[in-house]
Each structure stands twice: as structure tokens, then as C-alpha cells.
DNA sequence: CAACTATGAATGAATG
DNA sequence: CATTCATTCATAGTTG
């Protein structure tokens, strides 16, 4: 699923935003930003209603209504939902904190509650456990993660790491919970960086 | 050079991150700053190892290790890499027209991609654009959440969407022209904070 | 203390 | 849908 681990990938420099002539004006904003009413409505749809998978028809409908509150296009609505879903999901995946308290049990896999969008989410108007007031982030739960064996950093030194060259390029095809041991053997980089 | 010295006079404060849960206390330092060991390790990964695209799993590993050197969360690691990559790329782009010697070839304008406009090829006009992989695409047609008559929000007709639900003939029939009237009567969500 | 800068954080947009 | 890029906001930390 994720064959890449730590190497170059042809980033195709998709930059096109600069002044190639496409630029509208030096003062106008190219990037849409939701006005407060628009944001409120969008959030209401998503969080309160559990409305997370709008069809294109619904996108148009939403967009049409939101036009009353400022310039907006269909793609903006589309992206908005896409991004919100993606980021909420991302938080569940990587932004969850570990209670660095001690007992680390490998009890993962049961994502109770906050079952948002992974599959077809049909429980609308039922859950809504988010902060409807605003920020969608910091929703990170208090679960525990399965990372208990951390072969990444072998030492707990103060400045130097034992560089065990495992060179596990296991980025490709990790079956389940195979830790990708990033071996980092950096002993330089004194903290006289830039600060 | 395009120094971004143009400051906006009106700070709309649109991106105010209110208390979502992460906020610790008003006044305390709520912005993460890498400790010297953390920074050294991160830089070592990035520069020395050329590690620039950590996967979420790797982010967790890195973060877990860095916790020994101070409070840190996954998202901090995530943002750190994102920012560093972005800013290096930004620098490179800035100095692309650096007067090195005097001979600067400004061949911008058209290299190869001349045809593609800014039209994002999203399937807005049509139906069901996303989900080509067959993941969540059963939302339309059968995926009746509550969008039958779309009483997404109990219409009150006060201030927000005065649109009355004239049609709302049921969302089940996606026979091509099912106009789904989204009654957005959101008058709660006092997220006026965002603005 | 104002102005500046480096950088953490957020998010719209895009690609695959 | 996942990942990544680009841009912008916000602020801690200097610097004069």
C-alpha cells in the first residue's frame, strides 16, 4: 500500500500558481476562503448532520445556497468536504496521543466511538461528538497505540545514537504491524543550529 | 524579489484556533517548540538521512522517540516536515531568478504545459465523481441518510436559509434530476469565533 | 517597545 | 480516499 519509505519520488513540481499570466490581479485572492456564514453552514452539515459524503448534486445545491454569503464555487465545497474528511481521518491515524503513563497494551483495532467516515457512515444526527463550536482538530482521542516496541531509536542517549544499520527498507509491504525501523545514526548536528 | 511586506490592515482573525481541546490554558505556551535534541534529531533525519516523506507510522515512531526530549505530538512532527519541505522549495523558487552574473534566462511562460488551463477536472457537472476505486461510492441512490426531503436542518426561515422546501420530492429517486433541496437552517453554531 | 524574522499551525488546492 | 503542495495566519523570539 505504501511502497515508499524514505527516498526520492519524482515530485513533479506542480507549481503553476506563480505569475504565469494566469494570475488575476495583484490584489485579488485566488484562493477561496469561506466566509463565516459559509463556514458555519458547512460545519453544521458535516458535524451536526453527519453529512460527509455529498453527491455532486448536493454539492451544487450547497454551493448555490452558500453563494448568498460570498463567492464560492462547486469545487470549493467539494474540496472542503474532502479535506475535512481526510484530516479527521488523519488525526485518528497519526495524531492520537499516547498516554505516556506506562501501561501500553496492544489493544488496538477497536475504534470505538467517533466512527466518522471510514466506511459509509449512516448514523447521522446520532453521534456528533465533536466540538460543534469550532475547531475540528485536537479531537484526538485518548486511545493507546500499539507502538510499544520501538526499534527505531535504539538508545536513549543524550546526544548520540547507536547506529545499528538494520537498513530495513521495509516500507514496501509491511504486513500489519511491522515497524519500519528508521535507523538514524546521527551524532552530529550540535544544537547550535540557528537559534 | 517579492517581499511580502504588504501587510493586511484588517486582520480578520479568521484562523483563530480557539479552545478545541488542545489548548491548555490561556497564557501558557500552547505552541510547540522543538527542544535542541529534538531539533537535532529531526534535522538529522531530514538533511543527513534525506528523510523527507515520513509515513504516518514513521511519524509516530519519530514522535515517540522525541518524547524523551520534551513534550511533542505527532502533528508537530508532521508539521515540521511539511514546513521544512515547503520552505526549502520556496527558497529555491525565490532564487530562481537570482542575478548570477547577469545572464538570467527568463524562460517562464511556457515550457511544455501550455494547454492545461486551470479547469480542475472534477466531475461536478456529472454525478459521482469520486470513489473510482469503489470505496464509498454507494452513497448515492441507496445512501439515504436523511436527505429524502432534505430536512437537513429544521427550517425556520428566520435568517439563514429562507428558502422554503418547495419541492423535496424525496432523494431516493436519483433519476437524473432529483433536486435535493437542502434546507439549511442553521442558526446555531455560534462559531463566531472564526471571524 | 516597535519592527522584523523564523517557524509552528492551518487549510485550500491538487495529484494519483 | 491518501498524500502532498502552496499559501497564509499567528506568534515566539530576537534585534535595534
PDB file of C-alpha atoms in Angstrom, chain A residues 2 4-7 9 11 15-20 22 31 33-34 36 39-45 47-62 65-66 68-69 74-76 78-79 82 85 90 93-98 100 117-122 124 132-135 137-138 140 145-148 150-153 155-161 165 174 179-191 193-194, chain B residues 6 14-15 17-23 36-37 39-45 47-69 71-76 78-79 89 93 96 108-109 118 120 122-130 135-141 143-147 150-153 159-163 174 176 178-184 186-195:
ATOM      1  CA  UNK A   2       2.751   2.318   0.794  1.00  0.00           C
ATOM      2  CA  UNK A   4       7.652   4.421  -0.425  1.00  0.00           C
ATOM      3  CA  UNK A   5       9.515   4.932   2.668  1.00  0.00           C
ATOM      4  CA  UNK A   6      12.228   7.387   2.504  1.00  0.00           C
ATOM      5  CA  UNK A   7      13.506   8.193  -0.838  1.00  0.00           C
ATOM      6  CA  UNK A   9       9.940  10.494  -5.546  1.00  0.00           C
ATOM      7  CA  UNK A  11       7.822  15.450  -7.365  1.00  0.00           C
ATOM      8  CA  UNK A  15       3.679  24.762  -9.413  1.00  0.00           C
ATOM      9  CA  UNK A  16       1.583  26.813 -11.598  1.00  0.00           C
ATOM     10  CA  UNK A  17       0.451  29.351  -9.196  1.00  0.00           C
ATOM     11  CA  UNK A  18       3.024  31.886  -9.889  1.00  0.00           C
ATOM     12  CA  UNK A  19       2.656  34.693 -12.275  1.00  0.00           C
ATOM     13  CA  UNK A  20       2.456  32.856 -15.450  1.00  0.00           C
ATOM     14  CA  UNK A  22      -2.926  33.294 -15.156  1.00  0.00           C
ATOM     15  CA  UNK A  31      -7.781  31.116  -3.058  1.00  0.00           C
ATOM     16  CA  UNK A  33     -11.779  31.283   1.908  1.00  0.00           C
ATOM     17  CA  UNK A  34     -15.092  30.542   3.479  1.00  0.00           C
ATOM     18  CA  UNK A  36     -18.140  32.917   8.483  1.00  0.00           C
ATOM     19  CA  UNK A  39     -18.232  28.027   7.387  1.00  0.00           C
ATOM     20  CA  UNK A  40     -20.982  27.765   9.883  1.00  0.00           C
ATOM     21  CA  UNK A  41     -23.266  26.116   7.416  1.00  0.00           C
ATOM     22  CA  UNK A  42     -20.663  23.735   6.158  1.00  0.00           C
ATOM     23  CA  UNK A  43     -19.741  22.724   9.636  1.00  0.00           C
ATOM     24  CA  UNK A  44     -23.310  22.288  10.512  1.00  0.00           C
ATOM     25  CA  UNK A  45     -23.784  19.951   7.665  1.00  0.00           C
ATOM     26  CA  UNK A  47     -20.792  17.743  12.191  1.00  0.00           C
ATOM     27  CA  UNK A  48     -24.322  18.179  13.217  1.00  0.00           C
ATOM     28  CA  UNK A  49     -25.913  16.396  10.406  1.00  0.00           C
ATOM     29  CA  UNK A  50     -23.180  13.945   9.812  1.00  0.00           C
ATOM     30  CA  UNK A  51     -23.314  14.916   6.245  1.00  0.00           C
ATOM     31  CA  UNK A  52     -19.995  13.845   4.931  1.00  0.00           C
ATOM     32  CA  UNK A  53     -20.488  12.422   1.538  1.00  0.00           C
ATOM     33  CA  UNK A  54     -22.321  14.917  -0.542  1.00  0.00           C
ATOM     34  CA  UNK A  55     -23.127  13.864  -4.002  1.00  0.00           C
ATOM     35  CA  UNK A  56     -22.297  16.205  -6.814  1.00  0.00           C
ATOM     36  CA  UNK A  57     -25.877  17.225  -6.943  1.00  0.00           C
ATOM     37  CA  UNK A  58     -25.806  18.060  -3.308  1.00  0.00           C
ATOM     38  CA  UNK A  59     -22.595  19.901  -3.758  1.00  0.00           C
ATOM     39  CA  UNK A  60     -24.207  22.082  -6.293  1.00  0.00           C
ATOM     40  CA  UNK A  61     -27.121  22.649  -4.063  1.00  0.00           C
ATOM     41  CA  UNK A  62     -24.970  23.571  -1.142  1.00  0.00           C
ATOM     42  CA  UNK A  65     -27.041  28.394  -1.211  1.00  0.00           C
ATOM     43  CA  UNK A  66     -23.685  29.410   0.014  1.00  0.00           C
ATOM     44  CA  UNK A  68     -25.535  34.160  -0.766  1.00  0.00           C
ATOM     45  CA  UNK A  69     -22.726  34.589   1.651  1.00  0.00           C
ATOM     46  CA  UNK A  74     -18.632  23.902  -6.563  1.00  0.00           C
ATOM     47  CA  UNK A  75     -15.117  22.807  -6.315  1.00  0.00           C
ATOM     48  CA  UNK A  76     -14.690  24.742  -3.125  1.00  0.00           C
ATOM     49  CA  UNK A  78     -16.067  19.642  -2.878  1.00  0.00           C
ATOM     50  CA  UNK A  79     -12.619  20.301  -1.568  1.00  0.00           C
ATOM     51  CA  UNK A  82     -12.723  16.198   1.043  1.00  0.00           C
ATOM     52  CA  UNK A  85     -12.806  14.084   5.919  1.00  0.00           C
ATOM     53  CA  UNK A  90      -5.619  11.543   9.570  1.00  0.00           C
ATOM     54  CA  UNK A  93      -4.385   7.702  12.482  1.00  0.00           C
ATOM     55  CA  UNK A  94      -1.426   9.671  13.481  1.00  0.00           C
ATOM     56  CA  UNK A  95      -2.403  12.474  15.688  1.00  0.00           C
ATOM     57  CA  UNK A  96      -3.541  10.412  18.513  1.00  0.00           C
ATOM     58  CA  UNK A  97      -1.556  10.801  21.588  1.00  0.00           C
ATOM     59  CA  UNK A  98      -0.263   8.116  23.703  1.00  0.00           C
ATOM     60  CA  UNK A 100       2.795   8.214  28.282  1.00  0.00           C
ATOM     61  CA  UNK A 117     -16.433   8.447   7.658  1.00  0.00           C
ATOM     62  CA  UNK A 118     -14.260   5.490   7.314  1.00  0.00           C
ATOM     63  CA  UNK A 119     -16.967   3.440   5.861  1.00  0.00           C
ATOM     64  CA  UNK A 120     -20.316   4.536   4.816  1.00  0.00           C
ATOM     65  CA  UNK A 121     -21.402   6.449   7.729  1.00  0.00           C
ATOM     66  CA  UNK A 122     -25.073   6.208   8.210  1.00  0.00           C
ATOM     67  CA  UNK A 124     -26.353  10.933  11.046  1.00  0.00           C
ATOM     68  CA  UNK A 132     -19.541  21.983  17.253  1.00  0.00           C
ATOM     69  CA  UNK A 133     -18.332  25.276  18.395  1.00  0.00           C
ATOM     70  CA  UNK A 134     -15.373  25.337  16.203  1.00  0.00           C
ATOM     71  CA  UNK A 135     -12.123  23.682  15.847  1.00  0.00           C
ATOM     72  CA  UNK A 137      -8.840  19.476  15.408  1.00  0.00           C
ATOM     73  CA  UNK A 138      -7.496  18.245  18.606  1.00  0.00           C
ATOM     74  CA  UNK A 140      -7.501  13.201  19.170  1.00  0.00           C
ATOM     75  CA  UNK A 145      -1.440   2.961  20.166  1.00  0.00           C
ATOM     76  CA  UNK A 146       0.236  -0.242  19.576  1.00  0.00           C
ATOM     77  CA  UNK A 147       3.637   1.191  19.370  1.00  0.00           C
ATOM     78  CA  UNK A 148       5.325  -0.352  22.219  1.00  0.00           C
ATOM     79  CA  UNK A 150      10.138   0.877  19.071  1.00  0.00           C
ATOM     80  CA  UNK A 151      13.118  -0.399  17.245  1.00  0.00           C
ATOM     81  CA  UNK A 152      13.624   2.917  15.732  1.00  0.00           C
ATOM     82  CA  UNK A 153      15.853   4.563  18.195  1.00  0.00           C
ATOM     83  CA  UNK A 155      19.414   4.200  22.537  1.00  0.00           C
ATOM     84  CA  UNK A 156      18.209   6.688  24.935  1.00  0.00           C
ATOM     85  CA  UNK A 157      21.333   8.589  24.955  1.00  0.00           C
ATOM     86  CA  UNK A 158      21.595  12.191  25.382  1.00  0.00           C
ATOM     87  CA  UNK A 159      23.197  13.038  22.167  1.00  0.00           C
ATOM     88  CA  UNK A 160      24.412  10.030  20.307  1.00  0.00           C
ATOM     89  CA  UNK A 161      22.566   7.167  18.879  1.00  0.00           C
ATOM     90  CA  UNK A 165      22.373  -0.330  10.420  1.00  0.00           C
ATOM     91  CA  UNK A 174       4.610  -4.217   5.735  1.00  0.00           C
ATOM     92  CA  UNK A 179       7.660  -1.423  12.332  1.00  0.00           C
ATOM     93  CA  UNK A 180       9.714   0.323   9.839  1.00  0.00           C
ATOM     94  CA  UNK A 181      12.888   0.741  11.658  1.00  0.00           C
ATOM     95  CA  UNK A 182      14.270   4.028  10.796  1.00  0.00           C
ATOM     96  CA  UNK A 183      17.773   3.809  11.720  1.00  0.00           C
ATOM     97  CA  UNK A 184      19.180   7.096  12.402  1.00  0.00           C
ATOM     98  CA  UNK A 185      22.697   7.357  13.365  1.00  0.00           C
ATOM     99  CA  UNK A 186      23.230  10.949  13.727  1.00  0.00           C
ATOM    100  CA  UNK A 187      25.621  12.130  16.198  1.00  0.00           C
ATOM    101  CA  UNK A 188      26.446  15.388  14.692  1.00  0.00           C
ATOM    102  CA  UNK A 189      24.170  18.314  14.406  1.00  0.00           C
ATOM    103  CA  UNK A 190      25.008  20.072  17.513  1.00  0.00           C
ATOM    104  CA  UNK A 191      22.246  22.094  18.844  1.00  0.00           C
ATOM    105  CA  UNK A 193      21.621  25.297  14.818  1.00  0.00           C
ATOM    106  CA  UNK A 194      20.080  28.557  14.202  1.00  0.00           C
TER     107      UNK A 194
ATOM    108  CA  UNK B   6       2.255  44.028   2.051  1.00  0.00           C
ATOM    109  CA  UNK B  14     -10.262  34.088  10.664  1.00  0.00           C
ATOM    110  CA  UNK B  15      -7.908  31.430  11.661  1.00  0.00           C
ATOM    111  CA  UNK B  17      -7.712  28.482  16.893  1.00  0.00           C
ATOM    112  CA  UNK B  18      -9.946  28.549  19.792  1.00  0.00           C
ATOM    113  CA  UNK B  19     -10.103  26.074  22.522  1.00  0.00           C
ATOM    114  CA  UNK B  20     -10.661  22.891  20.811  1.00  0.00           C
ATOM    115  CA  UNK B  21      -9.198  20.738  23.454  1.00  0.00           C
ATOM    116  CA  UNK B  22      -5.590  21.194  22.805  1.00  0.00           C
ATOM    117  CA  UNK B  23      -5.468  24.471  24.411  1.00  0.00           C
ATOM    118  CA  UNK B  36      17.543  21.189  20.995  1.00  0.00           C
ATOM    119  CA  UNK B  37      17.795  17.416  20.998  1.00  0.00           C
ATOM    120  CA  UNK B  39      15.667  19.593  16.588  1.00  0.00           C
ATOM    121  CA  UNK B  40      18.942  17.876  16.146  1.00  0.00           C
ATOM    122  CA  UNK B  41      17.289  14.570  15.528  1.00  0.00           C
ATOM    123  CA  UNK B  42      14.766  15.998  13.158  1.00  0.00           C
ATOM    124  CA  UNK B  43      17.388  17.781  11.178  1.00  0.00           C
ATOM    125  CA  UNK B  44      19.488  14.730  11.132  1.00  0.00           C
ATOM    126  CA  UNK B  45      16.675  12.786   9.658  1.00  0.00           C
ATOM    127  CA  UNK B  47      19.295  16.517   5.975  1.00  0.00           C
ATOM    128  CA  UNK B  48      21.581  13.720   6.812  1.00  0.00           C
ATOM    129  CA  UNK B  49      19.346  10.868   6.014  1.00  0.00           C
ATOM    130  CA  UNK B  50      17.384  12.607   3.368  1.00  0.00           C
ATOM    131  CA  UNK B  51      14.269  11.566   5.130  1.00  0.00           C
ATOM    132  CA  UNK B  52      11.603  13.843   3.882  1.00  0.00           C
ATOM    133  CA  UNK B  53       8.489  11.852   3.428  1.00  0.00           C
ATOM    134  CA  UNK B  54       7.682  10.097   6.633  1.00  0.00           C
ATOM    135  CA  UNK B  55       4.643   7.968   6.643  1.00  0.00           C
ATOM    136  CA  UNK B  56       2.184   8.263   9.477  1.00  0.00           C
ATOM    137  CA  UNK B  57       3.679   5.207  11.038  1.00  0.00           C
ATOM    138  CA  UNK B  58       7.089   6.696  10.890  1.00  0.00           C
ATOM    139  CA  UNK B  59       5.821   9.905  12.275  1.00  0.00           C
ATOM    140  CA  UNK B  60       4.585   8.035  15.258  1.00  0.00           C
ATOM    141  CA  UNK B  61       7.877   6.377  15.733  1.00  0.00           C
ATOM    142  CA  UNK B  62       9.775   9.571  15.486  1.00  0.00           C
ATOM    143  CA  UNK B  63       7.433  11.307  17.787  1.00  0.00           C
ATOM    144  CA  UNK B  64       7.551   8.591  20.327  1.00  0.00           C
ATOM    145  CA  UNK B  65      11.247   8.774  20.452  1.00  0.00           C
ATOM    146  CA  UNK B  66      11.344  12.506  20.606  1.00  0.00           C
ATOM    147  CA  UNK B  67       9.113  12.444  23.602  1.00  0.00           C
ATOM    148  CA  UNK B  68      12.145  11.646  25.622  1.00  0.00           C
ATOM    149  CA  UNK B  69      13.409  15.090  24.962  1.00  0.00           C
ATOM    150  CA  UNK B  71       6.686  17.252  25.057  1.00  0.00           C
ATOM    151  CA  UNK B  72       5.779  16.616  21.490  1.00  0.00           C
ATOM    152  CA  UNK B  73       2.906  15.309  19.476  1.00  0.00           C
ATOM    153  CA  UNK B  74       2.601  13.588  16.191  1.00  0.00           C
ATOM    154  CA  UNK B  75       1.243  16.577  14.496  1.00  0.00           C
ATOM    155  CA  UNK B  76       4.295  18.548  15.486  1.00  0.00           C
ATOM    156  CA  UNK B  78       4.133  16.153  10.768  1.00  0.00           C
ATOM    157  CA  UNK B  79       4.122  19.907  10.509  1.00  0.00           C
ATOM    158  CA  UNK B  89      11.160  24.663  -2.005  1.00  0.00           C
ATOM    159  CA  UNK B  93      11.866  29.236  -6.191  1.00  0.00           C
ATOM    160  CA  UNK B  96      15.476  31.111  -9.366  1.00  0.00           C
ATOM    161  CA  UNK B 108       8.957  31.264 -17.846  1.00  0.00           C
ATOM    162  CA  UNK B 109       5.693  31.444 -19.505  1.00  0.00           C
ATOM    163  CA  UNK B 118      -6.963  25.965 -14.576  1.00  0.00           C
ATOM    164  CA  UNK B 120      -9.822  21.298 -12.478  1.00  0.00           C
ATOM    165  CA  UNK B 122     -13.644  17.462 -11.228  1.00  0.00           C
ATOM    166  CA  UNK B 123     -16.778  15.706 -12.043  1.00  0.00           C
ATOM    167  CA  UNK B 124     -19.027  18.293 -10.741  1.00  0.00           C
ATOM    168  CA  UNK B 125     -21.379  18.554 -13.581  1.00  0.00           C
ATOM    169  CA  UNK B 126     -21.867  14.874 -13.746  1.00  0.00           C
ATOM    170  CA  UNK B 127     -22.533  12.534 -10.981  1.00  0.00           C
ATOM    171  CA  UNK B 128     -20.498  10.596  -8.549  1.00  0.00           C
ATOM    172  CA  UNK B 129     -17.072  11.638  -9.419  1.00  0.00           C
ATOM    173  CA  UNK B 130     -15.075  10.266  -6.614  1.00  0.00           C
ATOM    174  CA  UNK B 135     -14.771   2.557  -1.564  1.00  0.00           C
ATOM    175  CA  UNK B 136     -17.508   4.787  -0.538  1.00  0.00           C
ATOM    176  CA  UNK B 137     -19.429   5.236  -3.624  1.00  0.00           C
ATOM    177  CA  UNK B 138     -22.614   3.635  -2.546  1.00  0.00           C
ATOM    178  CA  UNK B 139     -23.723   6.847  -1.159  1.00  0.00           C
ATOM    179  CA  UNK B 140     -25.928   7.887  -3.941  1.00  0.00           C
ATOM    180  CA  UNK B 141     -29.127   6.252  -4.830  1.00  0.00           C
ATOM    181  CA  UNK B 143     -27.496   6.006   0.589  1.00  0.00           C
ATOM    182  CA  UNK B 144     -30.413   7.730   2.056  1.00  0.00           C
ATOM    183  CA  UNK B 145     -29.230   9.457   5.086  1.00  0.00           C
ATOM    184  CA  UNK B 146     -31.898  11.874   5.734  1.00  0.00           C
ATOM    185  CA  UNK B 147     -31.792  13.608   2.514  1.00  0.00           C
ATOM    186  CA  UNK B 150     -33.558  17.010   2.974  1.00  0.00           C
ATOM    187  CA  UNK B 151     -34.679  18.319   6.244  1.00  0.00           C
ATOM    188  CA  UNK B 152     -31.105  18.755   6.958  1.00  0.00           C
ATOM    189  CA  UNK B 153     -31.985  21.413   9.290  1.00  0.00           C
ATOM    190  CA  UNK B 159     -32.299  34.364   8.924  1.00  0.00           C
ATOM    191  CA  UNK B 160     -30.230  31.803   7.268  1.00  0.00           C
ATOM    192  CA  UNK B 161     -31.844  29.974   4.510  1.00  0.00           C
ATOM    193  CA  UNK B 162     -35.152  31.480   3.834  1.00  0.00           C
ATOM    194  CA  UNK B 163     -35.681  29.024   1.088  1.00  0.00           C
ATOM    195  CA  UNK B 174     -31.896   9.831  -8.429  1.00  0.00           C
ATOM    196  CA  UNK B 176     -31.331  12.406 -13.126  1.00  0.00           C
ATOM    197  CA  UNK B 178     -33.753  14.919  -8.348  1.00  0.00           C
ATOM    198  CA  UNK B 179     -33.427  18.312  -6.977  1.00  0.00           C
ATOM    199  CA  UNK B 180     -32.395  17.874  -3.463  1.00  0.00           C
ATOM    200  CA  UNK B 181     -33.351  20.869  -1.565  1.00  0.00           C
ATOM    201  CA  UNK B 182     -31.000  21.244   1.206  1.00  0.00           C
ATOM    202  CA  UNK B 183     -32.783  23.152   3.767  1.00  0.00           C
ATOM    203  CA  UNK B 184     -30.046  24.716   5.611  1.00  0.00           C
ATOM    204  CA  UNK B 186     -28.548  26.585  10.632  1.00  0.00           C
ATOM    205  CA  UNK B 187     -28.900  29.152  13.200  1.00  0.00           C
ATOM    206  CA  UNK B 188     -26.959  27.547  15.898  1.00  0.00           C
ATOM    207  CA  UNK B 189     -23.262  27.016  15.806  1.00  0.00           C
ATOM    208  CA  UNK B 190     -22.223  30.219  17.233  1.00  0.00           C
ATOM    209  CA  UNK B 191     -18.804  29.786  15.911  1.00  0.00           C
ATOM    210  CA  UNK B 192     -18.460  33.423  15.503  1.00  0.00           C
ATOM    211  CA  UNK B 193     -15.050  32.893  16.820  1.00  0.00           C
ATOM    212  CA  UNK B 194     -13.715  32.088  13.476  1.00  0.00           C
ATOM    213  CA  UNK B 195     -14.323  35.563  12.357  1.00  0.00           C
TER     214      UNK B 195
END
